[in-house]
mmCIF file of C-alpha atoms in Angstrom:
data_model
loop_
_atom_site.group_PDB
_atom_site.id
_atom_site.type_symbol
_atom_site.label_atom_id
_atom_site.label_comp_id
_atom_site.label_asym_id
_atom_site.label_seq_id
_atom_site.Cartn_x
_atom_site.Cartn_y
_atom_site.Cartn_z
ATOM 1 C CA MET A 1 -37.822 115.385 -160.060
ATOM 2 C CA THR A 2 -41.132 113.585 -159.388
ATOM 3 C CA ARG A 3 -40.825 109.819 -159.650
ATOM 4 C CA SER A 4 -42.645 108.620 -162.759
ATOM 5 C CA SER A 5 -42.502 105.594 -165.025
ATOM 6 C CA ARG A 6 -43.686 107.676 -167.989
ATOM 7 C CA LEU A 7 -40.429 108.627 -169.718
ATOM 8 C CA PRO A 8 -41.077 109.422 -173.408
ATOM 9 C CA GLY A 9 -38.113 108.907 -175.725
ATOM 10 C CA PHE A 10 -36.148 106.957 -173.105
ATOM 11 C CA TYR A 11 -34.998 104.391 -175.687
ATOM 12 C CA ARG A 12 -33.569 107.163 -177.882
ATOM 13 C CA ARG A 13 -31.183 108.384 -175.160
ATOM 14 C CA SER A 14 -27.637 107.119 -174.830
ATOM 15 C CA VAL A 15 -26.944 104.692 -171.988
ATOM 16 C CA PRO A 16 -25.159 107.364 -169.870
ATOM 17 C CA SER A 17 -28.098 109.718 -170.418
ATOM 18 C CA ARG A 18 -30.576 107.041 -169.298
ATOM 19 C CA VAL A 19 -28.518 106.369 -166.188
ATOM 20 C CA GLU A 20 -28.346 110.051 -165.292
ATOM 21 C CA LEU A 21 -32.107 110.380 -165.683
ATOM 22 C CA LEU A 22 -32.689 107.393 -163.402
ATOM 23 C CA LYS A 23 -30.353 108.883 -160.808
ATOM 24 C CA ARG A 24 -32.475 112.032 -160.786
ATOM 25 C CA LEU A 25 -35.676 110.007 -160.480
ATOM 26 C CA VAL A 26 -34.582 107.424 -157.916
ATOM 27 C CA ASP A 27 -32.646 107.907 -154.691
ATOM 28 C CA LEU A 28 -30.063 105.202 -155.388
ATOM 29 C CA ASP A 29 -27.628 104.304 -152.623
ATOM 30 C CA PRO A 30 -23.872 104.799 -153.287
ATOM 31 C CA VAL A 31 -23.154 101.074 -153.738
ATOM 32 C CA VAL A 32 -25.850 100.811 -156.384
ATOM 33 C CA VAL A 33 -24.653 103.977 -158.141
ATOM 34 C CA ALA A 34 -21.111 102.602 -158.277
ATOM 35 C CA HIS A 35 -22.440 99.288 -159.605
ATOM 36 C CA ILE A 36 -24.434 100.948 -162.402
ATOM 37 C CA ASP A 37 -21.670 103.423 -163.276
ATOM 38 C CA GLY A 38 -19.286 100.492 -163.549
ATOM 39 C CA GLY A 39 -21.489 98.814 -166.156
ATOM 40 C CA GLY A 40 -23.273 96.496 -163.759
ATOM 41 C CA GLY A 41 -20.750 93.657 -163.830
ATOM 42 C CA LEU A 42 -20.625 91.108 -161.022
ATOM 43 C CA SER A 43 -17.203 90.551 -159.489
ATOM 44 C CA LEU A 44 -15.821 87.030 -159.489
ATOM 45 C CA GLU A 45 -15.481 87.232 -155.693
ATOM 46 C CA VAL A 46 -19.211 87.868 -155.249
ATOM 47 C CA ALA A 47 -20.122 85.347 -157.963
ATOM 48 C CA ASP A 48 -18.116 82.678 -156.152
ATOM 49 C CA THR A 49 -20.196 83.194 -152.999
ATOM 50 C CA MET A 50 -23.436 82.808 -154.971
ATOM 51 C CA SER A 51 -22.818 79.591 -156.904
ATOM 52 C CA GLU A 52 -20.597 76.515 -157.164
ATOM 53 C CA ASN A 53 -17.610 75.819 -159.438
ATOM 54 C CA VAL A 54 -17.583 79.433 -160.636
ATOM 55 C CA VAL A 55 -15.156 80.173 -163.490
ATOM 56 C CA ALA A 56 -16.555 83.433 -164.909
ATOM 57 C CA VAL A 57 -19.590 85.685 -164.984
ATOM 58 C CA HIS A 58 -22.287 85.405 -167.665
ATOM 59 C CA GLY A 59 -23.975 88.752 -168.261
ATOM 60 C CA LEU A 60 -27.492 89.741 -169.278
ATOM 61 C CA PRO A 61 -28.664 93.252 -170.151
ATOM 62 C CA LEU A 62 -30.419 95.032 -167.277
ATOM 63 C CA ALA A 63 -33.198 97.109 -168.814
ATOM 64 C CA VAL A 64 -36.106 99.134 -167.475
ATOM 65 C CA ALA A 65 -39.706 98.687 -168.630
ATOM 66 C CA LEU A 66 -41.583 101.981 -168.469
ATOM 67 C CA ASN A 67 -45.123 103.347 -168.099
ATOM 68 C CA PHE A 68 -46.282 100.962 -165.365
ATOM 69 C CA ASN A 69 -48.887 102.305 -162.990
ATOM 70 C CA VAL A 70 -50.097 99.648 -160.565
ATOM 71 C CA ASN A 71 -52.756 100.341 -157.952
ATOM 72 C CA GLY A 72 -52.262 104.055 -158.509
ATOM 73 C CA LYS A 73 -48.467 103.993 -158.036
ATOM 74 C CA ASP A 74 -45.761 104.322 -160.689
ATOM 75 C CA HIS A 75 -43.105 101.616 -160.927
ATOM 76 C CA LEU A 76 -39.987 101.322 -163.061
ATOM 77 C CA VAL A 77 -39.898 97.591 -163.788
ATOM 78 C CA PRO A 78 -36.348 96.198 -164.113
ATOM 79 C CA MET A 79 -35.921 93.345 -166.577
ATOM 80 C CA ALA A 80 -32.889 91.123 -167.159
ATOM 81 C CA VAL A 81 -33.424 89.656 -170.616
ATOM 82 C CA GLU A 82 -31.579 89.293 -173.916
ATOM 83 C CA GLU A 83 -34.627 89.924 -176.132
ATOM 84 C CA PRO A 84 -35.268 93.649 -176.794
ATOM 85 C CA SER A 85 -38.876 93.121 -177.851
ATOM 86 C CA VAL A 86 -39.796 91.890 -174.345
ATOM 87 C CA VAL A 87 -38.923 95.248 -172.770
ATOM 88 C CA ALA A 88 -40.260 97.379 -175.619
ATOM 89 C CA ALA A 89 -43.530 95.451 -175.897
ATOM 90 C CA ALA A 90 -44.238 95.508 -172.166
ATOM 91 C CA SER A 91 -43.530 99.244 -172.026
ATOM 92 C CA ASN A 92 -45.831 99.974 -174.964
ATOM 93 C CA ALA A 93 -48.663 97.872 -173.563
ATOM 94 C CA ALA A 94 -48.246 99.449 -170.125
ATOM 95 C CA ARG A 95 -48.627 102.865 -171.756
ATOM 96 C CA LEU A 96 -51.967 101.842 -173.274
ATOM 97 C CA VAL A 97 -53.147 100.501 -169.914
ATOM 98 C CA ARG A 98 -51.885 103.622 -168.131
ATOM 99 C CA GLU A 99 -54.085 105.827 -170.317
ATOM 100 C CA SER A 100 -57.141 103.893 -169.096
ATOM 101 C CA GLY A 101 -56.288 103.956 -165.388
ATOM 102 C CA GLY A 102 -53.408 101.524 -164.950
ATOM 103 C CA PHE A 103 -53.251 98.012 -163.534
ATOM 104 C CA ALA A 104 -55.124 96.891 -160.427
ATOM 105 C CA GLY A 105 -54.314 93.850 -158.352
ATOM 106 C CA ASP A 106 -53.986 92.127 -155.014
ATOM 107 C CA ALA A 107 -52.017 89.227 -153.593
ATOM 108 C CA ASP A 108 -52.607 86.666 -150.867
ATOM 109 C CA ALA A 109 -50.464 86.426 -147.754
ATOM 110 C CA SER A 110 -47.111 84.738 -148.334
ATOM 111 C CA VAL A 111 -48.253 81.209 -147.495
ATOM 112 C CA MET A 112 -46.085 78.388 -148.823
ATOM 113 C CA THR A 113 -46.725 74.641 -148.718
ATOM 114 C CA ALA A 114 -44.488 72.067 -147.018
ATOM 115 C CA GLN A 115 -45.115 68.442 -147.997
ATOM 116 C CA ILE A 116 -44.421 65.363 -145.884
ATOM 117 C CA GLN A 117 -44.896 62.087 -147.761
ATOM 118 C CA PHE A 118 -45.597 58.600 -146.365
ATOM 119 C CA ASP A 119 -45.778 55.259 -148.200
ATOM 120 C CA ASP A 120 -47.221 51.910 -147.081
ATOM 121 C CA VAL A 121 -49.516 53.538 -144.533
ATOM 122 C CA PRO A 122 -51.565 50.619 -143.112
ATOM 123 C CA ASN A 123 -54.795 52.577 -142.531
ATOM 124 C CA PRO A 124 -54.808 55.875 -144.471
ATOM 125 C CA ALA A 125 -58.324 56.922 -143.396
ATOM 126 C CA GLU A 126 -57.500 56.476 -139.711
ATOM 127 C CA ALA A 127 -54.137 58.197 -140.163
ATOM 128 C CA LYS A 128 -55.915 61.195 -141.707
ATOM 129 C CA ARG A 129 -58.309 61.395 -138.754
ATOM 130 C CA VAL A 130 -55.549 61.197 -136.163
ATOM 131 C CA VAL A 131 -53.371 63.845 -137.823
ATOM 132 C CA HIS A 132 -56.279 66.283 -138.015
ATOM 133 C CA GLU A 133 -57.034 65.580 -134.360
ATOM 134 C CA ARG A 134 -53.441 66.528 -133.420
ATOM 135 C CA ARG A 135 -53.382 69.502 -135.825
ATOM 136 C CA ALA A 136 -52.701 72.260 -133.244
ATOM 137 C CA GLU A 137 -49.940 70.281 -131.540
ATOM 138 C CA LEU A 138 -48.237 69.507 -134.853
ATOM 139 C CA MET A 139 -48.338 73.116 -136.051
ATOM 140 C CA ALA A 140 -46.859 74.286 -132.752
ATOM 141 C CA LEU A 141 -44.015 71.824 -133.361
ATOM 142 C CA GLY A 142 -43.486 73.319 -136.816
ATOM 143 C CA ASP A 143 -43.439 76.838 -135.354
ATOM 144 C CA ARG A 144 -40.711 75.868 -132.882
ATOM 145 C CA ALA A 145 -38.480 74.983 -135.855
ATOM 146 C CA ILE A 146 -38.686 78.540 -137.252
ATOM 147 C CA PRO A 147 -38.732 80.821 -134.171
ATOM 148 C CA ARG A 148 -37.387 83.900 -135.949
ATOM 149 C CA MET A 149 -40.110 83.755 -138.578
ATOM 150 C CA VAL A 150 -42.752 83.309 -135.879
ATOM 151 C CA ALA A 151 -41.326 86.348 -134.066
ATOM 152 C CA ARG A 152 -41.800 88.363 -137.270
ATOM 153 C CA GLY A 153 -45.458 87.355 -137.478
ATOM 154 C CA GLY A 154 -45.185 84.291 -139.703
ATOM 155 C CA GLY A 155 -45.426 80.589 -138.964
ATOM 156 C CA CYS A 156 -47.656 77.569 -139.520
ATOM 157 C CA ARG A 157 -51.230 78.481 -140.439
ATOM 158 C CA ASP A 158 -52.944 75.224 -141.364
ATOM 159 C CA LEU A 159 -52.440 71.642 -142.484
ATOM 160 C CA GLN A 160 -54.317 69.105 -144.546
ATOM 161 C CA VAL A 161 -53.968 65.375 -145.145
ATOM 162 C CA ARG A 162 -54.511 63.877 -148.588
ATOM 163 C CA VAL A 163 -54.677 60.186 -149.394
ATOM 164 C CA LEU A 164 -53.117 59.854 -152.848
ATOM 165 C CA ASP A 165 -53.431 56.080 -153.234
ATOM 166 C CA GLU A 166 -55.405 54.174 -150.620
ATOM 167 C CA ALA A 167 -54.463 50.734 -151.919
ATOM 168 C CA GLN A 168 -50.746 51.531 -151.806
ATOM 169 C CA GLY A 169 -51.041 53.530 -148.590
ATOM 170 C CA VAL A 170 -49.641 56.733 -150.100
ATOM 171 C CA LEU A 171 -50.455 59.775 -147.977
ATOM 172 C CA VAL A 172 -49.177 63.342 -147.849
ATOM 173 C CA VAL A 173 -49.434 65.955 -145.117
ATOM 174 C CA ASP A 174 -49.449 69.502 -146.518
ATOM 175 C CA VAL A 175 -48.437 72.194 -144.030
ATOM 176 C CA PHE A 176 -49.195 75.810 -144.905
ATOM 177 C CA VAL A 177 -46.609 78.269 -143.613
ATOM 178 C CA ASP A 178 -46.676 82.074 -143.713
ATOM 179 C CA VAL A 179 -43.118 83.062 -144.666
ATOM 180 C CA GLY A 180 -43.566 86.844 -144.536
ATOM 181 C CA GLU A 181 -41.291 88.776 -146.887
ATOM 182 C CA ALA A 182 -39.248 85.728 -147.928
ATOM 183 C CA MET A 183 -39.597 83.446 -150.910
ATOM 184 C CA GLY A 184 -39.696 80.786 -148.221
ATOM 185 C CA ALA A 185 -38.199 77.577 -149.623
ATOM 186 C CA ASN A 186 -35.700 77.001 -146.804
ATOM 187 C CA LEU A 187 -38.264 77.855 -144.136
ATOM 188 C CA VAL A 188 -40.883 75.352 -145.272
ATOM 189 C CA ASP A 189 -38.237 72.671 -145.797
ATOM 190 C CA THR A 190 -37.207 73.207 -142.173
ATOM 191 C CA VAL A 191 -40.822 72.819 -141.021
ATOM 192 C CA ALA A 192 -41.245 69.595 -143.005
ATOM 193 C CA GLU A 193 -38.056 68.103 -141.574
ATOM 194 C CA ALA A 194 -39.062 69.059 -138.027
ATOM 195 C CA MET A 195 -42.596 67.635 -138.196
ATOM 196 C CA ALA A 196 -41.858 64.349 -139.975
ATOM 197 C CA PRO A 197 -40.538 62.377 -136.932
ATOM 198 C CA SER A 198 -43.626 63.235 -134.860
ATOM 199 C CA LEU A 199 -45.972 62.358 -137.722
ATOM 200 C CA LEU A 200 -44.473 58.901 -138.276
ATOM 201 C CA PRO A 201 -45.955 57.188 -135.168
ATOM 202 C CA LEU A 202 -49.346 58.775 -135.933
ATOM 203 C CA VAL A 203 -49.388 57.689 -139.566
ATOM 204 C CA GLY A 204 -47.265 54.544 -139.729
ATOM 205 C CA GLY A 205 -45.740 53.256 -142.927
ATOM 206 C CA ARG A 206 -42.496 54.560 -144.373
ATOM 207 C CA PRO A 207 -41.503 58.231 -144.416
ATOM 208 C CA GLY A 208 -40.703 59.712 -147.808
ATOM 209 C CA LEU A 209 -39.963 63.229 -149.049
ATOM 210 C CA ARG A 210 -39.994 66.292 -146.786
ATOM 211 C CA ILE A 211 -39.915 69.283 -149.121
ATOM 212 C CA LEU A 212 -41.764 72.378 -150.278
ATOM 213 C CA SER A 213 -44.202 72.407 -153.165
ATOM 214 C CA ASN A 214 -43.543 74.905 -155.956
ATOM 215 C CA LEU A 215 -47.297 75.084 -156.540
ATOM 216 C CA PRO A 216 -48.223 77.495 -153.699
ATOM 217 C CA VAL A 217 -51.985 77.609 -154.300
ATOM 218 C CA ARG A 218 -52.554 79.659 -151.133
ATOM 219 C CA ARG A 219 -50.135 82.342 -152.344
ATOM 220 C CA GLN A 220 -51.894 83.664 -155.409
ATOM 221 C CA VAL A 221 -51.879 87.032 -157.148
ATOM 222 C CA ARG A 222 -54.647 88.575 -159.221
ATOM 223 C CA VAL A 223 -54.199 91.478 -161.630
ATOM 224 C CA SER A 224 -56.484 93.200 -164.112
ATOM 225 C CA CYS A 225 -56.488 96.079 -166.574
ATOM 226 C CA ARG A 226 -58.730 97.910 -169.033
ATOM 227 C CA VAL A 227 -57.765 99.452 -172.356
ATOM 228 C CA ASP A 228 -59.862 101.759 -174.477
ATOM 229 C CA VAL A 229 -60.737 100.023 -177.740
ATOM 230 C CA GLU A 230 -59.805 103.080 -179.801
ATOM 231 C CA ALA A 231 -56.334 103.175 -178.233
ATOM 232 C CA LEU A 232 -55.797 99.640 -179.539
ATOM 233 C CA GLY A 233 -56.654 100.664 -183.075
ATOM 234 C CA GLY A 234 -60.402 100.092 -183.093
ATOM 235 C CA GLN A 235 -63.043 97.435 -182.575
ATOM 236 C CA GLU A 236 -61.546 94.960 -185.035
ATOM 237 C CA ALA A 237 -58.177 94.974 -183.232
ATOM 238 C CA ALA A 238 -59.846 94.470 -179.852
ATOM 239 C CA GLU A 239 -61.997 91.646 -181.157
ATOM 240 C CA GLY A 240 -58.887 90.013 -182.594
ATOM 241 C CA ILE A 241 -57.321 89.947 -179.120
ATOM 242 C CA VAL A 242 -60.477 88.431 -177.616
ATOM 243 C CA ARG A 243 -60.567 85.771 -180.335
ATOM 244 C CA ALA A 244 -56.905 84.953 -179.688
ATOM 245 C CA SER A 245 -57.672 84.650 -175.971
ATOM 246 C CA ARG A 246 -60.558 82.294 -176.709
ATOM 247 C CA PHE A 247 -58.252 80.206 -178.916
ATOM 248 C CA ALA A 248 -55.921 79.730 -175.929
ATOM 249 C CA ASP A 249 -58.886 78.731 -173.761
ATOM 250 C CA LEU A 250 -59.882 76.029 -176.222
ATOM 251 C CA ASP A 251 -56.490 74.655 -177.278
ATOM 252 C CA PRO A 252 -53.685 73.661 -174.879
ATOM 253 C CA TYR A 253 -51.121 73.905 -177.673
ATOM 254 C CA ARG A 254 -51.969 77.579 -178.091
ATOM 255 C CA ALA A 255 -52.344 78.050 -174.309
ATOM 256 C CA VAL A 256 -48.693 77.100 -173.756
ATOM 257 C CA THR A 257 -47.517 79.833 -176.137
ATOM 258 C CA HIS A 258 -50.073 82.286 -174.726
ATOM 259 C CA ASN A 259 -48.646 81.649 -171.245
ATOM 260 C CA LYS A 260 -45.082 81.887 -172.511
ATOM 261 C CA GLY A 261 -45.926 85.385 -173.741
ATOM 262 C CA PHE A 262 -47.344 86.210 -170.305
ATOM 263 C CA MET A 263 -44.233 84.873 -168.537
ATOM 264 C CA ASN A 264 -41.876 86.804 -170.867
ATOM 265 C CA GLY A 265 -42.272 89.999 -168.861
ATOM 266 C CA LEU A 266 -42.822 88.390 -165.475
ATOM 267 C CA SER A 267 -39.758 86.144 -165.637
ATOM 268 C CA ALA A 268 -37.497 88.885 -167.017
ATOM 269 C CA ALA A 269 -38.431 91.075 -164.050
ATOM 270 C CA ALA A 270 -38.058 88.139 -161.647
ATOM 271 C CA VAL A 271 -34.498 87.493 -162.875
ATOM 272 C CA ALA A 272 -33.572 91.169 -162.469
ATOM 273 C CA LEU A 273 -34.995 91.146 -158.937
ATOM 274 C CA GLY A 274 -33.127 88.029 -157.848
ATOM 275 C CA GLN A 275 -36.215 85.810 -157.549
ATOM 276 C CA ASP A 276 -36.327 82.056 -158.072
ATOM 277 C CA TRP A 277 -37.721 82.361 -161.599
ATOM 278 C CA ARG A 278 -37.475 78.603 -162.137
ATOM 279 C CA ALA A 279 -39.867 77.984 -159.247
ATOM 280 C CA ILE A 280 -42.117 80.790 -160.489
ATOM 281 C CA GLU A 281 -42.296 79.258 -163.973
ATOM 282 C CA ALA A 282 -42.960 75.768 -162.599
ATOM 283 C CA GLY A 283 -45.730 77.027 -160.323
ATOM 284 C CA ALA A 284 -47.389 79.058 -163.066
ATOM 285 C CA HIS A 285 -47.465 76.209 -165.584
ATOM 286 C CA GLY A 286 -48.518 73.717 -162.904
ATOM 287 C CA PHE A 287 -51.406 75.990 -161.957
ATOM 288 C CA ALA A 288 -52.404 76.306 -165.608
ATOM 289 C CA GLY A 289 -52.903 72.529 -165.730
ATOM 290 C CA LEU A 290 -54.367 72.061 -162.257
ATOM 291 C CA GLU A 291 -57.933 71.443 -163.442
ATOM 292 C CA GLY A 292 -56.869 68.487 -165.583
ATOM 293 C CA ARG A 293 -56.437 70.464 -168.780
ATOM 294 C CA TYR A 294 -53.810 73.104 -169.524
ATOM 295 C CA ARG A 295 -55.407 76.581 -169.540
ATOM 296 C CA PRO A 296 -54.276 80.188 -170.133
ATOM 297 C CA LEU A 297 -53.173 82.198 -167.103
ATOM 298 C CA SER A 298 -54.849 85.322 -168.503
ATOM 299 C CA ARG A 299 -58.083 86.005 -170.357
ATOM 300 C CA TRP A 300 -59.297 88.973 -172.410
ATOM 301 C CA THR A 301 -62.889 90.095 -172.913
ATOM 302 C CA LEU A 302 -64.761 93.082 -174.315
ATOM 303 C CA GLU A 303 -66.890 94.939 -171.783
ATOM 304 C CA GLU A 304 -68.683 98.243 -172.433
ATOM 305 C CA GLY A 305 -66.280 99.423 -175.111
ATOM 306 C CA MET A 306 -63.171 98.419 -173.162
ATOM 307 C CA LEU A 307 -60.780 95.518 -173.604
ATOM 308 C CA CYS A 308 -60.449 93.897 -170.172
ATOM 309 C CA GLY A 309 -57.620 91.580 -169.157
ATOM 310 C CA ARG A 310 -57.475 89.452 -166.016
ATOM 311 C CA ALA A 311 -54.830 87.061 -164.754
ATOM 312 C CA GLN A 312 -54.464 84.833 -161.711
ATOM 313 C CA LEU A 313 -51.588 82.575 -160.723
ATOM 314 C CA PRO A 314 -49.539 81.399 -157.716
ATOM 315 C CA LEU A 315 -46.494 83.610 -157.254
ATOM 316 C CA ALA A 316 -43.837 83.106 -154.574
ATOM 317 C CA VAL A 317 -41.566 86.150 -154.446
ATOM 318 C CA GLY A 318 -39.596 87.806 -151.686
ATOM 319 C CA THR A 319 -37.964 91.075 -150.757
ATOM 320 C CA VAL A 320 -35.407 89.411 -148.467
ATOM 321 C CA GLY A 321 -33.075 86.426 -148.714
ATOM 322 C CA GLY A 322 -31.453 84.869 -151.746
ATOM 323 C CA SER A 323 -29.357 87.346 -153.719
ATOM 324 C CA THR A 324 -31.308 90.418 -152.573
ATOM 325 C CA ARG A 325 -28.431 91.566 -150.348
ATOM 326 C CA VAL A 326 -25.249 90.234 -151.949
ATOM 327 C CA HIS A 327 -25.900 91.242 -155.569
ATOM 328 C CA ALA A 328 -25.625 94.993 -156.179
ATOM 329 C CA GLY A 329 -27.573 94.657 -159.425
ATOM 330 C CA VAL A 330 -30.499 93.098 -157.567
ATOM 331 C CA ARG A 331 -30.331 95.920 -155.022
ATOM 332 C CA ALA A 332 -30.443 98.383 -157.897
ATOM 333 C CA ALA A 333 -33.476 96.598 -159.324
ATOM 334 C CA PHE A 334 -35.322 96.823 -156.013
ATOM 335 C CA GLN A 335 -34.596 100.527 -155.715
ATOM 336 C CA LEU A 336 -35.932 101.048 -159.228
ATOM 337 C CA VAL A 337 -39.139 99.079 -158.745
ATOM 338 C CA ALA A 338 -39.825 100.655 -155.323
ATOM 339 C CA VAL A 339 -42.106 98.106 -153.664
ATOM 340 C CA SER A 340 -42.781 97.997 -149.934
ATOM 341 C CA SER A 341 -43.657 94.315 -149.528
ATOM 342 C CA ALA A 342 -43.529 90.898 -151.160
ATOM 343 C CA ARG A 343 -47.244 91.135 -151.870
ATOM 344 C CA GLU A 344 -46.810 94.434 -153.715
ATOM 345 C CA LEU A 345 -43.904 92.929 -155.650
ATOM 346 C CA ALA A 346 -46.125 90.015 -156.714
ATOM 347 C CA VAL A 347 -48.750 92.386 -158.105
ATOM 348 C CA VAL A 348 -46.145 94.407 -160.055
ATOM 349 C CA LEU A 349 -44.639 91.233 -161.527
ATOM 350 C CA ALA A 350 -48.075 89.956 -162.523
ATOM 351 C CA ALA A 351 -48.783 93.334 -164.161
ATOM 352 C CA ALA A 352 -45.568 92.941 -166.163
ATOM 353 C CA GLY A 353 -46.844 89.554 -167.294
ATOM 354 C CA LEU A 354 -50.246 90.918 -168.300
ATOM 355 C CA ALA A 355 -48.607 93.786 -170.222
ATOM 356 C CA SER A 356 -46.382 91.336 -172.114
ATOM 357 C CA ASN A 357 -49.386 89.162 -172.887
ATOM 358 C CA LEU A 358 -51.368 92.144 -174.204
ATOM 359 C CA ALA A 359 -48.488 93.251 -176.415
ATOM 360 C CA ALA A 360 -48.081 89.771 -177.907
ATOM 361 C CA LEU A 361 -51.796 89.333 -178.608
ATOM 362 C CA LYS A 362 -52.074 92.821 -180.092
ATOM 363 C CA ALA A 363 -49.222 92.055 -182.482
ATOM 364 C CA LEU A 364 -50.528 88.588 -183.364
ATOM 365 C CA ALA A 365 -54.072 89.782 -183.980
ATOM 366 C CA GLY A 366 -52.788 92.688 -186.057
ATOM 367 C CA GLU A 367 -49.670 92.851 -188.178
ATOM 368 C CA GLY A 368 -48.208 89.580 -186.908
ATOM 369 C CA ILE A 369 -45.447 89.039 -184.388
ATOM 370 C CA GLN A 370 -42.495 89.070 -186.774
ATOM 371 C CA ARG A 371 -42.813 92.637 -188.054
ATOM 372 C CA GLY A 372 -42.289 94.208 -184.641
ATOM 373 C CA HIS A 373 -39.605 91.695 -183.680
ATOM 374 C CA MET A 374 -37.622 92.274 -186.847
ATOM 375 C CA ALA A 375 -37.949 96.063 -186.671
ATOM 376 C CA LEU A 376 -36.354 96.004 -183.229
ATOM 377 C CA HIS A 377 -33.635 93.634 -184.366
ATOM 378 C CA ARG A 378 -32.862 95.897 -187.339
ATOM 379 C CA ARG A 379 -32.642 98.930 -185.062
ATOM 380 C CA LYS A 380 -30.324 97.076 -182.684
ATOM 381 C CA ARG A 381 -28.174 95.901 -185.600
ATOM 382 C CA ALA A 382 -27.918 99.470 -186.899
ATOM 383 C CA GLU A 383 -26.882 100.661 -183.433
ATOM 384 C CA GLU A 384 -24.230 97.917 -183.285
ATOM 385 C CA GLN A 385 -22.867 98.919 -186.684
ATOM 386 C CA ALA A 386 -22.796 102.600 -185.718
ATOM 387 C CA GLN A 387 -20.981 101.742 -182.487
ATOM 388 C CA ALA A 388 -18.478 99.576 -184.337
ATOM 389 C CA GLU A 389 -17.831 102.372 -186.851
ATOM 390 C CA LEU A 390 -17.328 104.881 -184.019
ATOM 391 C CA GLN A 391 -14.838 102.568 -182.328
ATOM 392 C CA ALA A 392 -13.016 102.101 -185.627
ATOM 393 C CA GLN A 393 -12.814 105.879 -186.129
ATOM 394 C CA GLU A 394 -11.464 106.337 -182.605
ATOM 395 C CA ALA A 395 -8.907 103.604 -183.209
ATOM 396 C CA ARG A 396 -7.758 105.236 -186.473
ATOM 397 C CA ALA A 397 -7.500 108.617 -184.773
ATOM 398 C CA SER A 398 -5.458 107.092 -181.963
ATOM 399 C CA VAL A 399 -3.022 105.475 -184.434
ATOM 400 C CA GLN A 400 -2.627 108.749 -186.341
ATOM 401 C CA GLY A 401 -1.958 110.580 -183.079
ATOM 402 C CA GLU A 402 0.771 108.113 -182.152
ATOM 403 C CA ARG A 403 2.417 108.556 -185.567
ATOM 404 C CA ARG A 404 2.543 112.300 -185.077
#
């Protein structure tokens, strides 16, 4: 069967039927198949290796968002989330985008930022000059701390010095490190720790923090899409989305909720794929406020009869490290999404965010958000009641059989 994310009626199938269809679509490895067939639970033994003070496992549904075509390639987007409308809305919006050509996007190289802080620097301007003068030597020192990453083509790419408070002598050295396919937190922390002792005699003052920044401005992703106005329900519906987008541009209170709608899909996919979704959320919201006023991550305009959406944000994701190897559910998610690099993963995740944002704005500008939410909740409640009744019937039949 040809791999496709366009699976009409998928939500109507039973769970076993959905799983069998995915097995035919995706070449899942035996460990992943066993994990999915077993219901996707995480063993306590594995959980204990992943966290501290483990006493049990807390489950989330693993769902699949459909219809995503990104840069001409179909992706099944795994989402770990308790809210059914997130998955349904993203899938529906992705279908509309798909009919107009799909999502397009690109991502920067995986460059993270290490920060080395100094206080009480006696001459910040001179310290800045000296550090820049020794730039090549300092970056070579950082590279020596991460030889395996350098061997894989990564390593220190640049540094900058910023004086944060001249009177107090507060200065920070930002080191930009290409971390390849990794999320990169441990790597840049290692670089910061390695460079700090050599920076101290050049800068003076007192050393402070040596840590990554979760605002990786040199690791950004950009994604866009177009939707035919008629597919949205007509000109009035499209104009409603544009007006809602403008509202978010003008009002930070609305922008926060606008961005929450964008992050609904992105974060759900990030959780399923074992990413550091907390860092992703922090970076996205930090970026939204970087210009001194909180702004929307995405914007919608009308251009030549098409609704056009564009989003840009920093996004640190990885295909290696973290739980990508130890958690069978994360391995399953990666096999479903089928990306070849961290940069491709970033674009797919950003597309999931833009789809979620479109779905939310379409609902808000039209019938209102509650109608769709409540319809899904009613359907889920009906399914729960039907399942409970089936279990009760089976229990009664079992008791009757024992009596015979």
